[in-house]
Coordinates of C-alpha atoms in Angstrom, one line a residue:
Chain A
M1 CA -66.4 13.1 7.9
T2 CA -63.4 12.5 5.7
A3 CA -60.0 12.4 7.5
A4 CA -57.5 16.0 7.2
V5 CA -54.8 14.5 4.7
R6 CA -51.9 15.7 6.1
P7 CA -49.0 16.7 3.9
T8 CA -45.6 14.8 3.4
P9 CA -43.2 16.0 5.4
A10 CA -39.5 17.7 3.9
L11 CA -37.7 15.0 5.2
A12 CA -38.8 12.7 8.2
T13 CA -37.0 10.0 10.4
Q14 CA -38.4 7.4 12.3
A15 CA -37.2 5.6 15.1
L16 CA -34.0 6.7 14.4
V17 CA -31.1 5.0 16.3
A18 CA -27.4 5.9 14.8
G19 CA -24.0 6.1 16.3
Y20 CA -20.5 5.2 15.3
E21 CA -20.9 1.4 17.1
P22 CA -23.6 -0.8 17.0
D23 CA -23.5 -1.2 20.6
L24 CA -23.3 2.2 21.4
P25 CA -25.8 4.2 19.8
I26 CA -25.8 8.0 20.3
V27 CA -29.4 9.1 18.5
R28 CA -31.7 6.0 20.3
G29 CA -34.5 6.2 18.5
V30 CA -35.6 9.8 17.1
D31 CA -39.3 10.6 15.3
L32 CA -38.0 14.0 13.6
S33 CA -40.9 15.5 11.2
V34 CA -40.6 18.4 9.4
A35 CA -42.4 20.0 7.4
A36 CA -42.0 21.9 3.8
G37 CA -40.6 25.7 4.5
E38 CA -39.8 25.2 7.9
L39 CA -36.6 26.8 9.8
L40 CA -36.3 23.5 12.2
V41 CA -33.5 24.1 15.1
L42 CA -32.4 21.3 16.9
L43 CA -31.0 22.1 20.5
G44 CA -29.4 20.7 23.3
P45 CA -26.8 20.6 25.7
N46 CA -23.3 18.5 25.1
G47 CA -23.4 14.9 23.8
A48 CA -27.1 15.1 23.2
G49 CA -27.0 13.9 19.7
K50 CA -27.5 16.9 17.9
S51 CA -24.6 16.4 15.3
T52 CA -25.0 12.5 14.8
L53 CA -28.4 12.9 13.9
V54 CA -27.7 15.2 11.1
K55 CA -24.6 13.4 10.9
A56 CA -26.5 10.1 10.3
I57 CA -28.8 11.9 8.4
A58 CA -26.7 13.2 5.8
G59 CA -25.0 9.6 5.2
V60 CA -21.9 10.4 7.3
V61 CA -22.6 8.3 10.2
P62 CA -23.9 5.1 10.3
I63 CA -27.0 3.7 10.9
H64 CA -28.3 1.2 12.9
G65 CA -32.0 1.4 13.3
G66 CA -35.5 2.9 11.9
T67 CA -35.3 5.3 9.0
V68 CA -34.5 8.4 6.9
S69 CA -36.4 10.1 4.5
I70 CA -37.4 12.9 1.8
G71 CA -40.6 14.3 0.7
G72 CA -41.5 10.6 1.5
R73 CA -38.7 8.7 -0.3
D74 CA -37.0 6.4 1.7
I75 CA -33.2 7.4 2.2
T76 CA -32.1 5.2 5.1
R77 CA -29.7 3.5 3.1
L78 CA -28.4 5.7 0.4
P79 CA -24.5 6.6 0.6
A80 CA -23.7 10.3 1.4
H81 CA -23.0 10.9 -2.2
R82 CA -26.4 9.6 -3.3
K83 CA -28.6 11.1 -0.9
I84 CA -27.6 15.0 -2.6
S85 CA -29.7 13.6 -5.7
E86 CA -32.2 12.9 -3.7
G87 CA -32.9 16.7 -2.7
L88 CA -30.6 16.3 0.6
A89 CA -27.4 18.9 1.4
F90 CA -25.5 19.4 4.3
V91 CA -22.9 21.8 5.8
P92 CA -20.9 19.9 8.6
Q93 CA -19.4 22.3 11.0
T94 CA -15.7 21.8 10.6
E95 CA -13.8 21.0 7.6
N96 CA -16.6 21.8 5.3
I97 CA -14.8 23.5 2.1
F98 CA -12.4 21.8 0.4
G99 CA -8.7 24.0 1.6
T100 CA -6.8 22.6 -1.2
L101 CA -9.2 23.4 -3.6
S102 CA -9.6 27.1 -4.9
I103 CA -13.5 28.6 -4.9
H104 CA -14.2 27.8 -8.3
E105 CA -12.8 24.4 -7.6
N106 CA -14.8 23.9 -4.9
L107 CA -18.0 25.1 -6.1
Q108 CA -17.2 22.9 -9.8
I109 CA -17.0 20.0 -7.1
A110 CA -20.8 20.8 -5.9
A111 CA -22.2 21.4 -9.3
A112 CA -21.1 18.0 -11.3
V113 CA -24.2 16.1 -9.4
L114 CA -25.9 18.0 -12.1
P115 CA -26.8 18.0 -16.1
R116 CA -23.5 18.9 -17.9
E117 CA -25.5 22.1 -19.5
K118 CA -26.8 23.3 -16.2
R119 CA -23.6 23.4 -14.0
A120 CA -22.2 27.1 -15.7
A121 CA -25.4 28.9 -14.8
R122 CA -25.4 27.3 -11.2
I123 CA -22.3 28.5 -10.1
A124 CA -22.8 32.3 -11.9
A125 CA -25.8 32.6 -9.7
M126 CA -23.9 31.3 -6.5
Y127 CA -21.4 34.3 -7.3
D128 CA -24.5 36.1 -7.8
R129 CA -25.5 35.2 -4.3
F130 CA -22.4 35.6 -2.5
P131 CA -20.5 37.9 -4.5
D132 CA -17.3 37.9 -1.4
L133 CA -16.5 34.5 -3.2
A134 CA -16.7 36.0 -7.2
V135 CA -13.7 38.6 -6.1
K136 CA -11.1 36.0 -6.4
P137 CA -12.8 32.5 -7.8
A138 CA -9.1 31.2 -8.5
R139 CA -7.8 32.1 -5.0
L140 CA -7.3 28.5 -2.9
A141 CA -10.4 28.2 -0.4
G142 CA -7.6 27.2 2.7
S143 CA -6.2 30.7 2.7
L144 CA -10.3 32.4 3.4
S145 CA -11.8 33.8 6.9
G146 CA -14.2 31.8 9.0
G147 CA -17.3 33.6 7.5
Q148 CA -16.1 33.5 3.7
R149 CA -15.7 29.5 4.8
Q150 CA -19.1 29.4 6.0
M151 CA -20.0 31.5 3.0
L152 CA -18.2 29.0 -0.1
A153 CA -19.8 25.7 2.7
I154 CA -23.5 27.0 2.3
A155 CA -22.9 28.2 -1.8
R156 CA -21.5 24.4 -1.8
A157 CA -24.4 22.8 0.1
L158 CA -26.7 24.9 -2.4
M159 CA -25.5 24.2 -5.9
V160 CA -27.7 21.4 -5.8
D161 CA -30.9 23.2 -5.2
P162 CA -31.6 21.7 -2.4
Q163 CA -35.0 20.6 -1.1
V164 CA -33.5 20.4 2.4
L165 CA -30.6 21.9 3.8
I166 CA -28.9 21.1 7.1
L167 CA -26.5 22.8 8.7
D168 CA -24.0 21.7 11.7
E169 CA -23.3 24.8 14.1
P170 CA -22.3 27.3 11.3
S171 CA -22.1 29.7 13.8
A172 CA -19.2 27.9 15.8
G173 CA -16.1 30.2 16.0
L174 CA -17.4 33.3 14.3
S175 CA -17.9 36.4 15.0
P176 CA -21.2 38.0 16.5
R177 CA -21.0 40.5 13.5
I178 CA -20.7 37.0 11.0
V179 CA -23.0 34.7 13.2
A180 CA -25.7 38.1 12.3
E181 CA -25.1 37.4 8.5
V182 CA -25.0 33.7 8.4
F183 CA -28.4 33.9 10.3
A184 CA -29.5 35.8 8.0
M185 CA -28.8 34.4 4.8
L186 CA -30.0 31.5 6.2
T187 CA -33.5 33.3 6.9
D188 CA -32.9 33.9 3.4
I189 CA -32.2 31.3 1.8
N190 CA -36.0 29.5 4.3
A191 CA -37.7 31.8 3.1
S192 CA -36.8 31.2 -0.7
G193 CA -38.4 28.0 -0.1
V194 CA -35.9 25.8 1.3
T195 CA -36.7 23.7 3.9
V196 CA -33.7 24.3 6.9
V197 CA -32.6 22.7 9.6
L198 CA -30.1 23.9 12.1
V199 CA -28.0 22.5 14.7
E200 CA -26.7 24.7 17.5
Q201 CA -25.2 26.1 20.6
N202 CA -26.2 30.0 19.6
V203 CA -29.9 29.0 21.6
K204 CA -30.7 32.9 21.2
A205 CA -30.0 33.7 17.9
A206 CA -31.3 30.5 16.9
L207 CA -34.9 30.8 18.1
A208 CA -35.2 33.7 16.8
I209 CA -35.0 32.7 13.3
A210 CA -36.6 29.6 14.1
S211 CA -40.4 28.7 13.4
R212 CA -39.6 25.3 15.6
A213 CA -37.3 24.1 17.5
V214 CA -36.7 20.6 18.8
I215 CA -34.7 19.7 22.2
L216 CA -33.1 16.7 21.8
V217 CA -31.1 15.6 25.2
E218 CA -29.2 11.9 25.4
G219 CA -30.1 11.2 22.2
K220 CA -33.5 11.4 22.4
I221 CA -36.5 14.5 21.3
R222 CA -37.3 15.9 25.1
H223 CA -38.8 18.8 24.0
E224 CA -40.0 20.8 21.2
G225 CA -42.2 24.4 20.2
S226 CA -42.4 27.6 18.7
G227 CA -38.8 29.2 18.5
E228 CA -40.7 32.1 19.9
S229 CA -42.7 30.1 23.1
L230 CA -39.0 28.4 23.5
Q231 CA -37.4 31.8 24.3
N232 CA -38.6 32.4 27.9
D233 CA -39.4 27.9 28.2
P234 CA -37.7 27.0 31.8
I235 CA -37.0 23.7 30.5
L236 CA -34.7 25.1 28.2
A237 CA -32.2 26.9 31.1
R238 CA -32.9 23.6 33.0
L239 CA -31.5 21.7 30.7
Y240 CA -28.6 23.9 29.6
L241 CA -27.3 24.8 32.7
G242 CA -29.8 23.2 35.0
T243 CA -31.8 25.8 36.5
G244 CA -34.8 27.4 36.6
Q245 CA -34.4 30.5 35.3
T246 CA -34.8 31.3 31.6
M247 CA -32.4 31.9 29.0
K248 CA -31.2 35.1 29.5
A249 CA -28.0 35.3 27.4
D250 CA -26.1 33.0 24.1
R251 CA -24.1 30.1 24.2
S252 CA -22.2 31.0 22.2
Chain B
M1 CA 33.3 12.0 -13.5
N2 CA 31.9 10.5 -16.2
P3 CA 28.6 13.1 -17.3
Q4 CA 27.3 10.0 -19.0
F5 CA 25.9 9.4 -14.7
I6 CA 23.8 12.4 -15.8
M7 CA 22.2 10.4 -18.4
D8 CA 21.9 7.2 -16.6
G9 CA 20.7 8.7 -13.7
L10 CA 17.7 10.2 -15.8
I11 CA 16.7 7.0 -17.3
A12 CA 16.9 5.2 -13.8
G13 CA 14.9 8.6 -12.1
A14 CA 12.4 8.4 -15.3
L15 CA 11.2 4.9 -14.0
I16 CA 11.0 5.4 -10.8
G17 CA 9.1 8.7 -11.2
L18 CA 6.7 6.4 -13.0
G19 CA 6.4 4.5 -10.1
A20 CA 6.5 7.3 -7.6
I21 CA 3.5 8.7 -8.9
G22 CA 1.1 5.5 -8.6
V23 CA 2.5 5.1 -5.2
T24 CA 1.9 8.5 -4.1
L25 CA -1.9 8.4 -5.4
T26 CA -2.8 5.5 -3.8
Y27 CA -1.3 6.1 -0.6
S28 CA -2.9 10.4 -1.2
I29 CA -6.2 8.2 -1.8
L30 CA -6.1 5.3 0.2
R31 CA -3.7 6.7 3.3
F32 CA -1.7 3.4 3.6
A33 CA 1.5 2.4 2.3
N34 CA 0.6 -0.2 -0.2
F35 CA 4.1 -2.7 -0.5
A36 CA 2.2 -4.5 -3.2
H37 CA 3.1 -2.0 -5.5
G38 CA 6.5 -2.9 -7.0
E39 CA 4.6 -6.1 -8.1
F40 CA 2.8 -4.2 -10.4
L41 CA 5.3 -3.2 -12.0
S42 CA 6.6 -6.7 -12.3
W43 CA 3.0 -8.3 -13.7
G44 CA 3.0 -5.1 -16.2
A45 CA 6.4 -6.5 -17.9
Y46 CA 5.3 -10.4 -17.5
L47 CA 1.6 -9.7 -18.9
A48 CA 3.2 -7.9 -21.5
L49 CA 6.0 -10.5 -22.0
A50 CA 3.0 -13.2 -22.1
I51 CA 1.1 -10.8 -24.4
S52 CA 4.2 -9.7 -27.0
G53 CA 5.0 -13.7 -27.1
S54 CA 1.6 -14.6 -27.9
I55 CA 1.0 -11.7 -30.3
G56 CA 4.7 -12.8 -32.0
F57 CA 3.3 -17.1 -32.1
L58 CA 0.6 -15.7 -34.3
S59 CA 2.1 -13.2 -36.7
A60 CA 6.0 -13.2 -36.8
N61 CA 6.2 -10.0 -38.5
L62 CA 4.7 -7.7 -35.8
T63 CA 8.1 -8.8 -33.7
K64 CA 10.4 -7.3 -36.4
P65 CA 12.2 -4.5 -34.8
I66 CA 10.8 -1.2 -36.2
A67 CA 13.9 0.9 -36.7
P68 CA 15.4 2.5 -34.4
F69 CA 14.3 1.1 -31.8
S70 CA 15.1 -2.6 -30.5
F71 CA 11.5 -4.0 -30.7
G72 CA 8.3 -4.8 -33.0
W73 CA 4.6 -3.7 -32.5
S74 CA 4.3 -6.3 -30.9
L75 CA 5.2 -5.0 -27.4
P76 CA 3.4 -1.5 -27.8
I77 CA 0.0 -3.6 -28.8
A78 CA 0.9 -6.3 -25.8
A79 CA 1.4 -2.9 -23.5
L80 CA -1.9 -1.8 -23.7
L81 CA -3.2 -5.1 -23.3
A82 CA -1.1 -5.3 -20.3
V83 CA -1.7 -1.5 -18.5
L84 CA -5.6 -2.7 -19.2
L85 CA -4.9 -6.2 -17.5
T86 CA -2.3 -5.0 -14.4
G87 CA -5.7 -2.1 -14.0
V88 CA -7.7 -4.7 -13.6
L89 CA -5.7 -7.1 -11.2
A90 CA -5.4 -3.9 -8.9
L91 CA -9.1 -3.6 -9.1
A92 CA -9.5 -7.4 -8.0
L93 CA -6.7 -7.1 -5.2
D94 CA -8.8 -4.1 -4.0
A95 CA -12.0 -6.2 -4.5
V96 CA -10.8 -9.6 -2.5
L97 CA -8.3 -7.8 -0.3
F98 CA -8.1 -4.3 0.6
G99 CA -11.9 -2.9 0.2
R100 CA -12.9 -5.8 2.3
L101 CA -10.8 -5.3 5.1
R102 CA -11.6 -1.3 4.6
S103 CA -15.3 -1.9 4.8
R104 CA -14.5 -3.4 8.7
G105 CA -13.0 -0.3 9.6
G106 CA -9.1 -2.2 9.5
A107 CA -6.8 -0.2 10.6
V108 CA -3.8 1.0 8.5
I109 CA -1.3 -1.4 10.0
I110 CA -3.8 -4.2 9.2
L111 CA -4.0 -2.9 5.4
V112 CA 0.1 -2.9 5.3
M113 CA 0.4 -5.8 6.2
A114 CA -1.9 -7.1 3.9
S115 CA 0.1 -5.4 0.9
F116 CA 3.0 -7.5 2.3
G117 CA 1.1 -10.5 2.3
A118 CA 0.1 -10.3 -1.1
S119 CA 3.4 -8.7 -2.5
L120 CA 4.9 -12.2 -1.6
A121 CA 1.7 -14.0 -3.0
L122 CA 2.1 -11.9 -6.5
R123 CA 5.9 -12.5 -6.7
S124 CA 5.7 -15.9 -6.1
L125 CA 2.9 -16.5 -8.0
L126 CA 4.6 -14.8 -10.9
E127 CA 8.0 -17.5 -10.1
F128 CA 5.7 -20.5 -10.4
L129 CA 4.4 -19.1 -13.8
F130 CA 7.5 -17.9 -15.3
T131 CA 10.3 -19.3 -13.2
S132 CA 12.6 -16.7 -11.7
K133 CA 15.4 -16.9 -14.9
P134 CA 15.3 -13.3 -16.6
A135 CA 13.5 -12.8 -19.3
Y136 CA 13.8 -10.2 -22.3
Y137 CA 11.2 -8.5 -24.5
T138 CA 14.0 -8.3 -27.4
K139 CA 17.6 -9.6 -27.8
A140 CA 18.6 -7.0 -30.4
L141 CA 21.5 -5.0 -29.9
Q142 CA 21.8 -1.5 -29.6
I143 CA 23.9 1.2 -30.3
A144 CA 24.0 4.1 -28.5
V145 CA 23.6 7.2 -30.3
R146 CA 25.7 10.1 -29.1
L147 CA 23.7 13.4 -27.5
G148 CA 26.4 15.7 -27.1
G149 CA 28.4 16.4 -23.7
G150 CA 30.2 13.1 -23.8
L151 CA 26.2 12.1 -23.2
R152 CA 25.1 8.5 -25.0
A153 CA 21.9 7.0 -25.2
T154 CA 20.7 4.2 -27.1
P155 CA 17.1 5.1 -29.1
D156 CA 15.2 2.5 -26.5
Q157 CA 16.4 4.8 -23.3
L158 CA 15.5 8.1 -25.6
L159 CA 11.9 6.4 -26.5
V160 CA 12.1 6.0 -22.0
L161 CA 12.7 9.1 -21.6
G162 CA 10.1 10.4 -23.9
V163 CA 6.6 7.9 -22.7
T164 CA 7.6 9.4 -19.3
L165 CA 7.3 13.0 -20.0
V166 CA 3.7 12.3 -22.2
V167 CA 2.6 10.3 -19.2
V168 CA 3.5 12.4 -16.6
I169 CA 2.5 15.3 -18.4
A170 CA -1.1 13.5 -19.1
I171 CA -1.5 12.4 -15.2
H172 CA -0.9 16.5 -14.2
L173 CA -3.5 17.1 -16.5
L174 CA -5.8 14.8 -15.4
L175 CA -5.6 15.7 -11.6
T176 CA -5.6 19.1 -12.2
R177 CA -8.1 19.8 -15.6
S178 CA -10.2 17.3 -15.1
E179 CA -13.4 16.6 -13.1
I180 CA -12.4 13.2 -12.3
G181 CA -8.6 15.0 -11.3
R182 CA -11.1 17.4 -9.2
S183 CA -12.9 14.4 -7.3
M184 CA -9.4 12.7 -6.5
R185 CA -8.0 15.4 -5.0
A186 CA -11.2 16.2 -3.1
V187 CA -11.5 13.0 -1.8
S188 CA -7.3 12.7 -1.0
E189 CA -7.9 15.6 0.8
N190 CA -11.7 14.7 2.8
P191 CA -13.7 11.8 2.1
A192 CA -16.5 12.1 4.0
L193 CA -17.1 15.6 3.1
A194 CA -16.2 14.2 -1.0
G195 CA -19.0 11.9 -0.8
I196 CA -21.5 14.7 1.1
A197 CA -20.3 16.5 -1.8
G198 CA -21.8 13.8 -4.5
I199 CA -18.8 12.6 -5.1
D200 CA -18.8 8.0 -5.4
V201 CA -15.6 7.8 -3.4
R202 CA -15.7 4.0 -4.0
R203 CA -15.9 5.0 -7.6
I204 CA -12.8 7.5 -7.1
I205 CA -10.6 4.8 -5.1
R206 CA -11.2 2.2 -8.0
F207 CA -10.3 4.5 -10.4
V208 CA -7.5 5.4 -8.3
W209 CA -6.2 1.9 -8.2
F210 CA -6.3 1.6 -12.0
I211 CA -4.3 4.2 -13.1
G212 CA -1.6 3.8 -10.4
A213 CA -1.5 0.3 -11.4
A214 CA -1.6 1.1 -15.2
L215 CA 1.4 3.8 -14.5
A216 CA 3.7 1.2 -13.0
C217 CA 2.7 -1.3 -15.3
I218 CA 4.0 1.1 -18.1
A219 CA 7.1 1.9 -15.6
G220 CA 7.5 -1.8 -15.3
I221 CA 7.7 -2.6 -19.1
M222 CA 10.1 0.3 -19.9
T223 CA 12.1 -1.7 -16.9
G224 CA 12.2 -4.8 -18.8
L225 CA 12.9 -3.6 -21.7
L226 CA 15.7 -1.7 -20.8
V227 CA 17.3 -4.1 -18.2
Q228 CA 15.9 -7.3 -18.2
I229 CA 12.2 -9.0 -16.2
R230 CA 12.7 -10.3 -13.4
P231 CA 10.0 -11.7 -10.7
Y232 CA 12.1 -9.6 -8.5
L233 CA 11.9 -6.4 -10.9
G234 CA 9.5 -4.7 -8.6
H235 CA 10.5 -5.5 -5.3
D236 CA 13.4 -4.3 -6.3
L237 CA 12.3 -0.7 -6.7
L238 CA 10.0 -0.6 -4.1
L239 CA 12.6 1.7 -2.0
P240 CA 13.5 4.3 -4.6
L241 CA 10.0 4.0 -5.7
F242 CA 9.0 5.3 -1.8
A243 CA 11.7 7.2 -1.1
A244 CA 10.6 9.7 -4.0
A245 CA 7.4 9.4 -3.4
I246 CA 7.6 10.8 0.3
L247 CA 10.6 13.6 -0.6
G248 CA 8.3 14.6 -3.6
G249 CA 5.1 14.9 -0.9
I250 CA 2.6 12.4 -0.7
G251 CA 0.1 13.2 -3.0
S252 CA 2.0 15.7 -5.8
V253 CA 2.4 13.9 -9.2
P254 CA 5.4 16.7 -10.4
G255 CA 7.0 16.3 -6.9
A256 CA 7.0 12.2 -7.8
M257 CA 8.2 12.5 -10.7
I258 CA 10.8 15.5 -9.9
A259 CA 12.0 13.4 -6.8
G260 CA 12.2 10.3 -8.7
L261 CA 14.6 11.8 -11.3
I262 CA 16.6 12.8 -7.7
V263 CA 16.9 9.7 -6.8
G264 CA 17.7 7.8 -9.8
L265 CA 20.4 11.3 -10.2
S266 CA 21.8 10.6 -7.0
E267 CA 22.0 6.8 -7.2
A268 CA 24.1 7.2 -10.8
A269 CA 26.4 9.6 -8.9
A270 CA 26.9 7.4 -6.3
V271 CA 27.7 4.6 -8.1
Q272 CA 30.7 6.7 -10.5
L273 CA 31.8 8.4 -6.6
V274 CA 31.3 5.6 -4.1
G275 CA 30.6 2.6 -5.7
A276 CA 28.0 0.5 -7.3
E277 CA 27.7 -1.7 -4.2
W278 CA 26.4 1.2 -2.2
R279 CA 23.5 2.1 -5.1
A280 CA 21.2 0.8 -2.8
A281 CA 22.0 2.5 -0.3
V282 CA 21.3 6.3 -1.5
S283 CA 17.0 5.6 -1.5
F284 CA 17.3 5.0 2.2
V285 CA 19.6 7.7 3.0
I286 CA 17.4 10.5 0.9
L287 CA 14.1 8.5 2.3
V288 CA 15.5 9.0 6.3
L289 CA 16.8 12.5 5.5
V290 CA 13.7 13.7 4.1
L291 CA 11.5 11.8 7.1
L292 CA 13.7 13.7 9.6
L293 CA 14.1 16.9 8.3
R294 CA 11.1 17.5 6.1
P295 CA 8.4 14.9 6.4
R296 CA 6.0 16.8 3.9
G297 CA 8.6 16.4 1.4
L298 CA 8.9 18.9 -1.3
F299 CA 5.5 19.4 -2.3
G300 CA 3.7 17.7 0.2
R301 CA 0.8 19.6 1.9
P302 CA 1.7 20.6 5.7
A303 CA -0.1 18.3 7.9

C-alpha cells in the first residue's frame, strides 16, 4: 500500500512567530497551508494578528521563528523585494499605491521585476484588465478615488503574474458597490489560477467567495472550515460578538 | 545698486543649489538631515587637489591652462576620479555608521547626532592631512569678460554656471525619466511599499548616497576653483545648503536649484544693501521664514 502524495501547498507557514518587537510576538506559532488555486479568507477579531501574519509573510514585519514557503521553496529570510520574484504579491490595506507617481509609473515600478522584453506587454495586459486605469495613465495616482486606488494596487500586484496574491482588507473604506466590484474581481483573479489569501473584516462578503476560511484569535489559528460552513457557524459570532448567535450582518 | 550682484549671486547660488540637491535627495530617501554633507564638498575639493597635484607631478603638460580657463587637463581628470572617490567615501560612511544605526532602528535624532560626529571627524582628518592653510588648484590670474548690462564674469565662473546647468538637467532627467529615478521617488514616498513592489531599497539608498556625494564633490571642486580650498569650505556652506533644500521643498531637485539661486542672489544683494558682515545671516533668515510660513517649501509635497 502506498501513501497518498500530498500536493505541495502554494503557500505554507510552519510555527510562524512574528511581530514588531521580538519580545512581544503578535503572531504566535501559526501553521497555515494554502493549496494552489484556493481562495483563503483570514478572519478574526481586531488585534487577532491577521494583518501582522500577512505582513510577516510578505516580509514587512520581522519573523522571529518558524518558516514561510511558496510552492515548497523556503522564503522566510528573503527581503520583501525578493519575495516577489518567488511568486508572492502583497497588497497592503492602506498606502498601497505611490500617490506622487502616475498610474503608469506605478505599473512600471512593478514591471521592473520582469525581463525587459515582457514589461510593455504585461502593462498593456493590466490596462486591458482594468480599463479605468487606461483612461488617463499619466494621472497622478494620489488623485484616484478609493475604488480606483484599490484597482491600481491590485493591478500593481498582478504585474508580476504571482502564484499567490495576499490582500489586507481590500474593502476597507470602500462603498458597498465598490466592495462588490472588488470581490468580483478577486473571484475572477482566483478563477484564473492565482491562489488568493484575503484578510477581511467584511465577514459575510468574504465568506461568500471563500473556498476556505481560517479564524485567528490572539495570534493563533483557532478554527477553520469552508466558507459556506462558517457562514452559519456560531463560533464565528462568538469570537466576533461574544454571543451565541450566527452572523447575520456585515461587520463593515 | 551695482548690477554685478546678480552675477555674483547666480554663481554663489549655482554652487549652493548643486550642494542642496545632494542634501534634498539624501533627506528625502533617508529621512534625516545629514550634517556631514558639507564635508563631502570639502573632501571632494581636497581629493581633486591631491589627484590633480599627482597628475601634474607625473606630467607637467597636463597642468598648462586650457585657454580661456585657469586650469589644465589635470583638474577635469582629477575631478572625475574625485567624484568617484567622494561617492565611495559616502558609501563607506553609510556602511560603518548610518547603515548600522538604521538597521538597529535608530531614531532620527540619533542619525542627526551621528552626522554631527561624522562631520567633525571628517573635517579634523582633512585638517590633519592638508593643514588649515588655504590651497588653490591654480594661481593663474583671470580677466573678467564683459557680458553686457554691467555684468562681468571670468571664464571659470561661466564654466561653473554651465556645468551646474548640465548637471541639474541630468539629475532632473535621471529622476523623472529613468527606472532608477522612478525607484528613488517611490522609496522617497513609501519605503515599505517600495520593497513590496519589488524595489531593492538598500540599493537605492546606496545609489542616493553616491549621487549626493558626487554632486557635493562637484560643488566643492567648483567652490575651490572660484574661491579657495579650505577644510571648512563645506562646513561654511552648510547653512545655505539646508536653507536652499528646505526652501525648494524636500525631494525637489528643481526646487533645490531654484532655491539655491534665490539664496545666492539674496546673499549677494544683502552684501550690497546692508554690508558683507550680514551675508551669513541671510540663509538663517530664509530658513526661519520658510519653516514658519511654508514648511513644505516652494515645490515640496504636503506632509
